[in-house]
Amino acid sequence: MDPSRLVALIMAGGGGTRFWPRSRRARPKQFLRFSGEDSLLRATIRRLEGLVPPERTLLITGADQVSLAREHSGLPASSIIGEPEKRDTAACIGLGALLAAKIRPDAVLVVLASDHLIDPAEGFRASITRAAELAVEHGAIVTLGLRPDRPATGFGYIEFGKRLDETKPAGFQVAAFHEKPDAETAGIFLRAGTFLWNSGIFVFTVPVILDAIKTHMPELHAGLMSIRDPRNPEDVRRVYPGLVKKSIDYGILEHAKNQIVVEAAFQWDDVGTFEALGRYLKPDKNGNLARGGAIALDARNNLVDNDAKGTVVLSGVSDLLVVRTDDVVLVVPRKHAEKIKDIVDQLHREGRADVL
Amino acid sequence: MDPSRLVALIMAGGGGTRFWPRSRRARPKQFLRFSGEDSLLRATIRRLEGLVPPERTLLITGADQVSLAREHSGLPASSIIGEPEKRDTAACIGLGALLAAKIRPDAVLVVLASDHLIDPAEGFRASITRAAELAVEHGAIVTLGLRPDRPATGFGYIEFGKRLDETKPAGFQVAAFHEKPDAETAGIFLRAGTFLWNSGIFVFTVPVILDAIKTHMPELHAGLMSIRDPRNPEDVRRVYPGLVKKSIDYGILEHAKNQIVVEAAFQWDDVGTFEALGRYLKPDKNGNLARGGAIALDARNNLVDNDAKGTVVLSGVSDLLVVRTDDVVLVVPRKHAEKIKDIVDQLHREGRADVL
């Protein structure tokens, strides 16, 4: 496969509620740094170096974040597209397919999230290359899957069937997509050895994804076809808000035939919560995890994310999550770390948009 | 009594450990604002207006805080004395008596702390005037006492005897000084109705206090007498570090005869802890107390002291003390609020002087 057919589509539309107060309406997660030097978004772009150049990289983000994304990503202005409103991933990928076809009619679309931790980058590029070859060779929708190392309940799973050949990274036929399981089911998936985590990274040609949309989401397909020029923001703005709001997982992947999963040759996390961040931190002797300045005295199993100058001092407390930014300190039981969105919703209801 | 005999001695040597991280080594409690517009120190000076002018006001503070105190207090440079090292209140008051005698040989010394909340100021001035009259008339050590409204264990108590006369504020003979009691004893004191809190505000003439020191702390007296000129920092520095380190309460008041207590005509608190600060805050419907920006969601009985810009958000936690300054956030169970000094000591031992 000619590598110059690759067009990257980075979806960066996250609202940033799960990482509040680190992430804010005006500064969602993808613009933040986690473990590395780069923000998640910049790391995503950098990871493509040598595989997909900036002029074949598309970044779709919220219309109100376009200028931030331009400044932050270093991508050419023409690469950054503002979604008039959020219509979930199926519509976003549909629009991306139309845009990719304008770059190259024979484009192979590489759909990426902007907020994943991935390492090493060479493994990522090798996996994408392999997925693109299979996508073209089989006319398939190809998803990257990760070998699970724990019964995670925060990810979807892909049950795989027959291995396609002996080439590495390994490609398998997809047997079924499974939504985020409960803990018991996750344990079954893990022990079975025939399930991979759904990374949310997809590779397919433009005709393959548009055909799949036409078959499984005909309304969305009709809407997309009514966009005269996807590069014209006016045209997009006229159609986009009326498109069906559904994820590609529910709308397409759970139904489509001819799907392949490539077992990714890299470590991956989607850093969806502060707890996920905690997995990248080394505990002290009392199980406290901290990013940034923190001192724990007679304190156990706390998680601190200190993004400001200075120090968080914990004494005599346990199992707390403390997040500090320049202007907000959040203190919650660590078991609520998965429900930060509820706190954000509550602050919204109480008219405290000033802190969101 | 001639009011121009009054010389105020403000003791401002606090190390600021009980209010860490609000108070710091370089910025002890007396330089902080609590409920009012002024810092505690400035409020102390302002409260003397019309009673004792700046040129008869002495401020004794740590040698390393002299320049801060000069800038902050607005007192003349000659009024501010740096203690070469801390030798507790008996030595400090002895030095103050020597200095007061240089201002006026017949000085009546008014010993004040720099970190008390007192209201109203008129009641304070009336109480001091009354105490000074009794101090001169009876040649007595006079302490201001507060009628207790709760069985506080954080203050010393003064058991009083016979009322001297019908003049108000009332003056009583002192029957005995009692150290900080346990809770049961504090309850007995409260119910007896013959006990007042020891405010730490004392009034006496120079000869009376120097005589009492000579009788009960002869070593300290000898040391003080060896200071050739108390206004000469070199002379003080030579003698002061060798002085006996003892509080005036233990060294003098618990032993001296001829003591009087005046029932103060003001509300008083020594704001010794964050819990004491909490008494000046109004709880929300879930019992949360907050100074500065704070939001409590499904949170109960927390105490927040937020001295920085921005907001502390608590969700799902209870009975915590959260203190936020520009550079430190402290999170501890509220029941530890009385033991902040232990945390400071521990930080010191762990080599974290950077946050102290």
XYZ file of C-alpha atoms in Angstrom:
712
model
C 0.000 0.000 0.000
C 1.246 3.473 -0.900
C 1.830 5.217 2.487
C 1.003 8.587 0.972
C -2.627 7.465 0.873
C -2.816 7.775 4.698
C -4.900 10.667 6.013
C -5.082 11.063 9.784
C -8.307 12.207 11.392
C -7.766 13.332 14.982
C -10.992 13.711 16.932
C -10.499 16.348 19.608
C -14.008 17.245 20.645
C -13.907 16.237 24.291
C -15.749 18.469 26.736
C -13.269 17.795 29.479
C -15.721 17.051 32.251
C -14.102 13.849 33.533
C -10.890 15.660 34.362
C -12.312 18.750 35.978
C -10.770 20.922 37.375
C -7.609 20.007 35.430
C -9.634 20.118 32.243
C -12.004 23.033 31.737
C -14.541 24.079 29.153
C -11.933 26.388 27.698
C -9.067 23.901 28.097
C -10.154 20.299 27.595
C -8.065 17.303 28.419
C -6.362 17.010 25.052
C -4.620 20.339 25.655
C -3.151 19.184 28.966
C 0.099 17.453 29.762
C -0.030 14.228 31.691
C 3.043 12.097 32.026
C 5.132 13.611 29.262
C 6.497 16.898 28.055
C 3.857 17.355 25.388
C 0.142 17.810 25.749
C -1.862 14.763 24.752
C -2.816 16.444 21.475
C 0.717 17.443 20.568
C 1.924 13.967 21.455
C -0.741 12.556 19.115
C 0.539 14.713 16.245
C 4.179 14.019 17.011
C 3.479 10.285 17.037
C 2.464 10.518 13.380
C 5.839 11.943 12.320
C 7.317 9.895 9.499
C 3.944 8.274 8.836
C 1.450 11.062 8.123
C 2.614 14.654 7.498
C 0.685 17.695 8.844
C -0.807 18.466 5.421
C -2.569 15.089 5.469
C -3.648 15.415 9.089
C -7.165 16.601 9.945
C -8.135 17.774 13.405
C -11.840 17.985 14.212
C -12.684 19.877 17.365
C -15.466 22.016 18.842
C -16.064 25.246 16.930
C -15.205 27.211 20.083
C -11.859 25.464 20.356
C -10.608 25.983 16.806
C -8.348 28.909 17.600
C -6.901 27.210 20.674
C -6.329 24.052 18.609
C -4.656 26.027 15.820
C -2.274 27.733 18.163
C -1.644 24.613 20.171
C -1.267 21.969 17.454
C 0.943 23.792 14.989
C -1.115 22.212 12.187
C -1.940 24.291 9.094
C -5.152 26.285 9.515
C -6.778 24.282 6.708
C -6.266 21.079 8.737
C -8.438 22.195 11.634
C -12.165 21.840 11.370
C -14.645 23.143 13.919
C -17.732 21.004 14.507
C -20.731 23.368 14.660
C -22.041 21.147 17.440
C -21.270 17.739 18.836
C -22.881 14.897 16.849
C -20.840 11.998 18.282
C -18.246 9.940 16.430
C -20.221 8.480 13.499
C -21.056 11.931 12.088
C -17.565 13.206 12.872
C -15.917 10.290 11.042
C -18.359 10.695 8.145
C -17.341 14.343 7.773
C -13.703 13.307 8.096
C -14.130 10.791 5.259
C -15.519 13.502 2.985
C -12.590 15.788 3.849
C -10.046 13.006 3.371
C -11.422 12.307 -0.100
C -10.734 15.956 -0.979
C -7.089 15.456 -0.010
C -6.803 12.167 -1.885
C -9.683 10.338 -3.538
C -8.023 7.029 -2.587
C -7.357 8.123 1.013
C -6.949 5.548 3.756
C -8.386 7.180 6.840
C -6.636 6.717 10.201
C -9.072 7.736 12.950
C -7.377 8.749 16.198
C -8.415 10.188 19.520
C -6.511 13.213 20.776
C -6.248 12.118 24.375
C -4.591 8.699 24.415
C -1.317 7.751 26.035
C 0.597 5.538 23.605
C 4.093 4.166 23.844
C 6.311 3.447 21.955
C 5.597 5.571 18.895
C 7.369 3.080 16.563
C 4.971 0.365 17.685
C 2.116 2.722 16.989
C 3.330 3.484 13.469
C 3.969 -0.196 12.720
C 0.462 -1.061 13.916
C -1.139 1.671 11.809
C 0.818 0.598 8.743
C -0.276 -2.996 9.230
C -3.900 -1.926 9.762
C -3.827 0.197 6.602
C -2.475 -2.708 4.554
C -5.261 -4.970 5.829
C -7.890 -2.242 5.347
C -6.941 -1.925 1.695
C -6.296 -5.608 1.031
C -9.577 -6.791 2.588
C -11.740 -3.706 2.028
C -12.331 -3.938 5.752
C -12.973 -1.712 8.737
C -9.878 -2.259 10.888
C -9.744 -1.483 14.590
C -6.660 -1.524 16.768
C -7.109 -3.715 19.822
C -5.057 -4.024 22.975
C -4.277 -7.230 24.845
C -5.945 -6.692 28.255
C -3.795 -7.055 31.376
C -6.633 -6.523 33.862
C -10.423 -6.904 33.910
C -11.030 -3.250 33.029
C -14.654 -2.113 33.012
C -13.959 1.251 31.425
C -13.269 0.018 27.885
C -15.238 -1.779 25.164
C -13.939 -5.225 24.115
C -13.475 -6.860 20.736
C -13.876 -10.616 20.532
C -11.605 -11.910 17.814
C -11.779 -14.990 15.598
C -9.406 -16.411 13.051
C -5.934 -14.970 12.698
C -5.491 -13.730 9.136
C -1.832 -14.710 8.637
C 1.498 -14.927 10.413
C 2.493 -11.291 9.819
C 3.039 -9.118 12.854
C 1.370 -7.122 14.354
C -1.246 -9.883 14.225
C -4.537 -9.305 12.388
C -7.701 -11.215 13.293
C -11.228 -11.399 12.002
C -13.588 -9.615 14.353
C -16.123 -12.009 15.939
C -18.047 -9.364 17.912
C -17.865 -5.957 19.576
C -18.872 -5.831 23.240
C -19.789 -2.713 25.194
C -18.069 -1.835 28.466
C -18.647 -4.919 30.624
C -19.403 -5.272 34.311
C -16.563 -6.531 36.500
C -17.588 -10.196 36.293
C -17.890 -10.157 32.514
C -14.576 -8.314 32.255
C -12.994 -11.158 34.194
C -14.453 -13.715 31.802
C -13.158 -11.710 28.812
C -9.699 -11.488 30.346
C -9.445 -15.205 31.111
C -10.832 -16.250 27.706
C -7.783 -14.779 25.944
C -9.798 -14.042 22.819
C -10.759 -10.484 23.647
C -8.932 -7.220 23.053
C -9.709 -3.740 24.336
C -11.242 -1.467 21.728
C -8.716 1.373 21.412
C -11.000 3.641 19.409
C -8.338 3.772 16.698
C -9.768 2.809 13.298
C -8.400 2.485 9.777
C -10.432 2.190 6.557
C -10.675 3.532 3.050
C -13.175 6.296 2.315
C -15.485 4.098 0.201
C -15.524 1.361 2.854
C -16.626 3.648 5.689
C -19.123 5.553 3.535
C -20.634 2.250 2.356
C -20.901 1.057 5.953
C -22.602 4.318 6.935
C -24.972 3.982 3.982
C -25.887 0.424 5.028
C -26.220 0.894 8.787
C -26.993 4.616 9.200
C -28.734 5.628 5.968
C -30.033 8.892 7.433
C -26.552 9.953 8.370
C -25.343 8.991 4.895
C -28.030 11.100 3.245
C -27.092 14.046 5.451
C -23.416 13.715 4.635
C -24.182 13.515 0.897
C -26.066 16.805 1.130
C -22.865 18.626 2.144
C -21.801 20.238 -1.138
C -18.230 21.005 -0.063
C -16.999 19.641 3.288
C -14.221 22.259 3.281
C -16.785 25.068 3.265
C -17.739 25.825 6.892
C -21.075 27.320 5.730
C -22.050 24.095 3.999
C -21.078 22.043 7.041
C -22.882 24.372 9.442
C -26.099 24.079 7.430
C -26.169 20.259 7.570
C -24.190 19.126 10.576
C -26.532 19.980 13.466
C -29.246 17.829 11.815
C -27.096 14.684 11.583
C -27.869 11.585 13.652
C -26.014 11.677 16.953
C -24.562 8.219 17.520
C -21.185 6.712 18.187
C -19.471 4.741 15.432
C -19.348 1.782 17.836
C -23.137 1.581 18.285
C -24.021 2.859 14.830
C -21.614 0.874 12.643
C -19.102 -1.434 14.305
C -21.603 -3.545 16.213
C -23.383 -4.338 12.929
C -20.900 -4.193 10.048
C -19.485 -7.295 8.366
C -15.906 -7.679 7.240
C -14.110 -6.218 10.186
C -10.547 -6.851 11.266
C -8.760 -6.181 14.538
C -4.993 -5.665 14.691
C -3.338 -6.439 17.982
C -1.527 -3.218 18.716
C 2.247 -3.290 19.232
C 2.203 -0.580 21.912
C 1.066 0.209 25.444
C -2.097 2.237 25.556
C -4.374 4.060 27.952
C -7.140 6.503 27.310
C -6.529 8.351 30.594
C -10.237 8.747 31.014
C -10.169 9.461 34.735
C -7.885 10.566 37.518
C -7.682 6.917 38.539
C -6.296 6.113 35.097
C -3.732 8.854 35.611
C -2.867 7.230 38.912
C -1.760 4.096 37.053
C 1.185 6.113 35.717
C 2.326 7.231 39.146
C 4.546 5.407 41.599
C 3.050 4.961 45.071
C 4.921 5.979 48.212
C 5.243 3.451 51.050
C 1.729 4.300 52.239
C 0.141 3.903 48.825
C -0.173 7.617 48.108
C 0.093 8.628 44.468
C 1.058 12.129 43.488
C 1.747 14.173 40.408
C 3.282 17.550 41.229
C 4.225 18.904 44.632
C 2.737 16.837 47.437
C 3.631 15.723 50.948
C 1.734 12.935 52.694
C 2.159 12.616 56.480
C 0.346 9.723 58.180
C -1.848 9.643 55.096
C -2.793 6.569 53.078
C -3.869 5.725 49.571
C -4.543 9.259 48.486
C -4.242 10.464 44.906
C -2.975 14.000 44.346
C -2.852 15.780 41.011
C -1.182 19.103 41.715
C -0.902 21.160 38.550
C 0.016 24.440 40.245
C 3.147 25.739 41.861
C 3.559 24.859 45.503
C 2.579 21.909 47.592
C -0.426 19.886 48.677
C 0.058 18.618 52.242
C -2.091 15.730 53.437
C -2.060 14.592 57.039
C -4.221 11.961 58.669
C -6.483 11.472 55.666
C -6.947 8.472 53.425
C -8.498 7.519 50.105
C -8.960 11.100 48.970
C -8.518 12.567 45.520
C -7.110 16.096 45.677
C -6.771 18.005 42.432
C -5.191 21.420 42.427
C -5.011 23.910 39.591
C -4.111 27.581 39.689
C -7.610 28.571 40.673
C -9.437 25.484 41.963
C -8.816 22.825 44.594
C -11.075 19.773 44.428
C -11.284 17.386 47.383
C -13.378 14.234 46.955
C -13.275 10.637 48.141
C -11.147 8.702 45.679
C -14.020 6.321 44.991
C -15.821 9.287 43.400
C -12.968 9.826 40.956
C -14.972 8.103 38.243
C -17.906 10.467 38.807
C -16.277 13.834 38.391
C -18.760 14.527 35.611
C -21.551 14.462 38.233
C -19.770 17.151 40.217
C -19.391 19.248 37.077
C -23.103 18.797 36.313
C -23.997 19.795 39.851
C -21.819 22.904 39.709
C -23.527 23.768 36.441
C -26.972 23.394 38.021
C -25.937 25.532 40.954
C -24.921 28.333 38.623
C -21.217 28.013 39.288
C -20.148 28.096 35.645
C -17.399 30.441 36.831
C -15.377 27.470 38.033
C -16.129 25.187 35.064
C -4.192 58.147 87.493
C -2.458 60.198 84.810
C -3.220 58.396 81.505
C 0.082 59.591 80.037
C 1.794 57.072 82.338
C 0.480 54.216 80.177
C 3.074 52.405 78.078
C 1.831 49.564 75.861
C 3.988 46.480 75.375
C 2.787 44.403 72.453
C 4.308 40.927 72.381
C 4.471 39.757 68.780
C 6.912 36.895 68.900
C 4.624 34.091 67.768
C 6.169 31.483 65.555
C 2.942 30.967 63.698
C 2.913 27.200 63.815
C -0.678 26.729 64.951
C -2.001 28.475 61.862
C 0.213 26.927 59.277
C 0.013 27.239 56.279
C -1.832 30.558 56.688
C 0.880 31.664 59.071
C 4.489 31.051 58.106
C 7.877 31.569 59.631
C 8.221 34.701 57.562
C 4.607 35.789 58.103
C 3.272 34.795 61.517
C -0.323 35.005 62.565
C -0.176 38.567 63.875
C 0.498 39.828 60.347
C -2.603 38.099 58.936
C -6.130 39.319 58.585
C -8.876 37.211 60.060
C -12.377 38.571 60.295
C -11.613 42.271 59.842
C -9.944 44.653 57.440
C -6.792 44.986 59.496
C -4.233 42.380 60.415
C -4.396 41.280 64.030
C -1.320 43.382 64.816
C -2.626 46.515 63.167
C -5.964 46.040 64.906
C -4.083 45.781 68.220
C -2.356 49.109 67.578
C -5.516 50.791 66.325
C -7.387 49.644 69.426
C -4.995 51.725 71.533
C -5.877 54.962 69.713
C -6.908 57.653 72.194
C -5.412 55.624 75.038
C -1.735 55.030 74.230
C -0.017 56.894 71.362
C 2.572 55.200 69.094
C 5.475 56.914 70.859
C 4.530 55.116 74.077
C 3.890 51.795 72.351
C 6.577 49.091 72.348
C 6.455 46.120 70.019
C 8.695 43.149 70.853
C 9.069 40.610 68.076
C 11.572 38.116 66.748
C 14.810 39.711 65.524
C 14.110 38.286 62.052
C 10.693 39.942 61.957
C 11.726 43.463 62.933
C 11.728 44.870 59.414
C 8.388 43.243 58.584
C 6.949 44.580 61.842
C 8.262 48.073 61.149
C 6.759 48.189 57.702
C 3.541 46.562 58.809
C 2.832 48.341 62.097
C 3.518 51.933 61.145
C 5.105 52.396 64.588
C 8.262 54.501 64.932
C 11.449 52.462 64.428
C 12.469 53.116 68.034
C 9.275 51.387 69.220
C 10.147 48.034 67.679
C 12.510 45.728 69.518
C 13.846 42.482 68.139
C 14.292 39.649 70.621
C 17.657 38.017 69.870
C 15.965 34.716 70.642
C 12.749 33.563 72.225
C 12.912 33.469 76.044
C 9.151 33.229 76.716
C 6.950 35.911 78.284
C 8.587 36.536 81.675
C 11.878 37.645 80.092
C 10.042 39.566 77.380
C 7.940 41.454 79.921
C 11.018 42.100 82.062
C 12.775 43.674 79.081
C 9.599 45.605 78.309
C 9.542 46.969 81.874
C 13.130 48.234 81.502
C 12.239 49.906 78.209
C 9.035 51.413 79.608
C 11.020 52.965 82.489
C 13.220 54.705 79.909
C 10.082 56.277 78.402
C 8.658 57.266 81.776
C 10.148 56.283 85.128
C 6.571 56.057 86.514
C 5.267 54.026 83.557
C 2.213 51.812 83.934
C 2.860 48.901 81.629
C -0.023 47.454 79.541
C 1.043 44.038 78.261
C -0.840 42.937 75.166
C -0.699 40.061 72.734
C -0.598 40.916 69.048
C -2.988 38.233 67.906
C -6.222 38.652 69.843
C -9.647 39.425 68.480
C -11.234 42.057 70.709
C -14.509 43.908 70.295
C -15.576 46.619 71.007
C -12.486 48.813 71.257
C -14.202 51.228 73.676
C -14.807 48.356 76.080
C -11.158 47.429 75.734
C -9.973 50.956 76.534
C -12.346 51.257 79.492
C -11.097 47.919 80.859
C -7.435 48.937 80.495
C -8.080 52.292 82.165
C -9.798 50.563 85.069
C -6.977 47.996 85.344
C -4.371 50.779 85.360
C -6.179 52.641 88.127
C -6.292 49.489 90.255
C -2.677 48.620 89.429
C -1.529 51.996 90.738
C -3.972 52.233 93.650
C -3.210 48.735 94.951
C 0.370 48.314 93.725
C -0.974 45.114 92.171
C -0.450 42.898 89.165
C -3.756 43.222 87.278
C -4.940 40.705 84.705
C -7.915 41.107 82.418
C -10.288 38.141 82.673
C -13.181 37.108 80.460
C -16.454 35.672 81.658
C -16.503 32.166 80.097
C -19.471 31.177 77.914
C -18.350 27.598 77.322
C -16.099 25.025 79.029
C -13.059 25.942 76.899
C -9.949 23.814 77.439
C -7.660 26.064 75.421
C -7.366 28.896 77.960
C -6.029 29.285 81.492
C -8.557 30.276 84.170
C -8.425 32.783 87.022
C -10.413 31.986 90.135
C -11.536 35.254 91.674
C -12.393 36.218 95.272
C -13.773 39.374 96.775
C -14.994 42.172 94.553
C -13.005 45.306 95.290
C -15.782 47.873 94.897
C -18.885 48.658 92.875
C -17.036 50.433 90.042
C -17.347 48.909 86.590
C -15.666 47.096 84.922
C -15.581 44.982 88.079
C -12.276 44.304 89.825
C -11.763 41.230 92.019
C -9.003 39.886 94.184
C -7.341 36.904 92.490
C -7.842 33.666 94.442
C -5.769 31.453 92.154
C -4.482 30.951 88.617
C -5.315 27.606 86.981
C -3.593 26.125 83.940
C -5.569 24.995 80.892
C -8.035 22.465 82.349
C -9.338 19.185 80.972
C -12.925 19.175 79.718
C -14.425 17.982 83.000
C -12.589 20.594 85.068
C -13.512 23.288 82.539
C -17.166 22.374 83.090
C -16.755 22.720 86.857
C -15.107 26.129 86.379
C -17.898 27.282 84.098
C -20.693 26.217 86.442
C -18.983 27.657 89.546
C -19.329 31.185 88.179
C -16.201 32.321 90.014
C -13.710 31.740 87.228
C -12.647 33.963 84.343
C -10.524 33.135 81.334
C -6.983 34.468 81.531
C -6.756 36.864 78.585
C -3.004 37.274 78.772
C -3.503 41.036 79.063
C -1.687 42.413 82.119
C -1.309 45.860 83.680
C 1.218 46.862 86.353
C 3.725 49.552 87.259
C 7.389 48.975 86.497
C 8.461 48.623 90.168
C 5.649 46.148 90.860
C 6.585 43.768 88.071
C 10.336 44.079 88.673
C 9.766 43.373 92.381
C 7.675 40.322 91.538
C 10.402 39.082 89.191
C 13.008 39.651 91.890
C 10.947 37.662 94.404
C 9.869 34.742 92.207
C 12.508 34.624 89.465
C 15.671 36.053 91.028
C 17.926 34.706 88.274
C 15.890 36.462 85.631
C 15.992 39.633 87.710
C 19.759 39.508 87.988
C 20.015 38.996 84.250
C 17.753 41.948 83.511
C 19.693 44.159 85.891
C 22.903 43.362 83.997
C 21.499 45.009 80.853
C 23.191 48.409 80.907
C 20.859 50.091 78.410
C 17.784 48.169 77.243
C 17.578 50.460 74.185
C 21.000 49.290 73.049
C 20.565 46.137 70.925
C 24.166 45.085 71.646
C 23.555 45.158 75.389
C 20.337 43.170 75.000
C 21.952 40.650 72.674
C 24.731 40.013 75.165
C 22.348 39.171 78.024
C 19.063 38.040 76.577
C 19.921 34.526 75.319
C 21.057 33.594 78.849
C 17.795 34.605 80.532
C 15.504 32.018 82.128
C 12.915 30.783 79.638
C 9.588 30.680 81.439
C 6.147 32.131 80.953
C 4.973 34.910 83.225
C 2.035 32.681 84.178
C 4.213 29.850 85.531
C 7.063 32.069 86.734
C 5.174 34.876 88.463
C 1.379 34.857 88.384
C 0.915 31.428 89.957
C 2.992 32.579 92.951
C 2.671 36.342 93.416
C 0.523 37.917 96.123
C -1.612 41.016 95.646
C -3.119 40.268 92.277
C -6.311 41.675 90.846
C -8.477 40.545 87.951
C -10.696 42.963 86.035
C -13.665 41.460 84.273
C -13.177 42.702 80.742
C -15.921 44.756 79.094
C -15.375 43.253 75.655
C -15.659 40.072 73.631
C -12.374 38.284 73.227
C -10.773 35.363 71.452
C -7.165 34.467 70.980
C -7.833 32.759 67.642
C -5.332 30.136 68.547
C -6.508 27.541 66.058
C -8.481 27.136 62.877
C -11.351 25.864 65.021
C -11.319 29.199 66.860
C -11.486 30.919 63.491
C -14.462 28.719 62.668
C -16.380 30.271 65.537
C -16.470 33.506 63.523
C -17.936 31.865 60.433
C -21.567 31.118 59.634
C -22.290 27.471 58.757
C -24.176 26.513 55.602
C -27.151 24.132 55.891
C -24.812 21.136 56.074
C -22.630 22.620 58.777
C -19.761 23.602 56.475
C -17.799 26.685 57.509
C -15.832 28.640 54.956
C -13.708 31.729 54.727
C -12.919 32.669 51.133
C -14.096 30.942 47.969
C -15.562 27.521 48.677
C -18.285 25.259 47.328
C -19.531 22.248 49.298
C -21.531 19.627 47.403
C -22.893 16.693 49.463
C -20.248 17.602 52.006
C -20.767 18.032 55.740
C -19.146 19.820 58.653
C -16.009 20.816 56.807
C -13.975 23.913 57.640
C -12.351 25.754 54.743
C -9.929 28.644 55.079
C -9.193 29.746 51.538
C -6.801 32.661 51.507
C -6.024 32.527 47.787
C -7.928 33.532 44.682
C -10.233 30.885 43.293
C -12.319 28.187 44.822
C -12.064 25.111 47.012
C -14.638 22.515 45.933
C -15.545 19.750 48.373
C -17.764 16.867 47.358
C -18.685 13.814 49.355
C -16.281 14.545 52.215
C -16.969 15.431 55.824
C -15.190 16.776 58.903
C -12.148 17.960 56.962
C -10.098 21.089 57.469
C -8.853 22.479 54.149
C -6.532 25.473 54.248
C -5.401 27.073 51.023
C -2.788 29.747 50.548
C -1.103 30.873 47.355
C 1.415 28.081 47.544
C 0.138 25.419 49.941
C -3.014 23.372 50.332
C -3.409 21.538 53.635
C -5.994 18.762 53.981
C -6.446 17.200 57.443
C -9.274 15.760 59.495
C -10.891 18.637 61.367
C -10.227 16.893 64.663
C -6.524 17.450 63.994
C -7.036 21.205 63.699
C -5.691 21.676 67.224
C -2.514 19.788 66.320
C -1.268 21.734 63.333
C 1.942 22.353 65.247
C 2.644 18.600 65.084
C 2.354 18.710 61.309
C 4.735 21.668 61.184
C 7.191 19.804 63.417
C 6.958 16.746 61.197
C 7.553 18.797 58.050
C 10.556 20.294 59.772
C 11.945 16.854 60.640
C 11.396 15.680 57.077
C 13.462 18.570 55.788
C 10.559 20.370 54.181
C 11.409 23.811 55.549
C 10.596 25.060 52.053
C 6.891 24.937 52.883
C 7.194 26.286 56.418
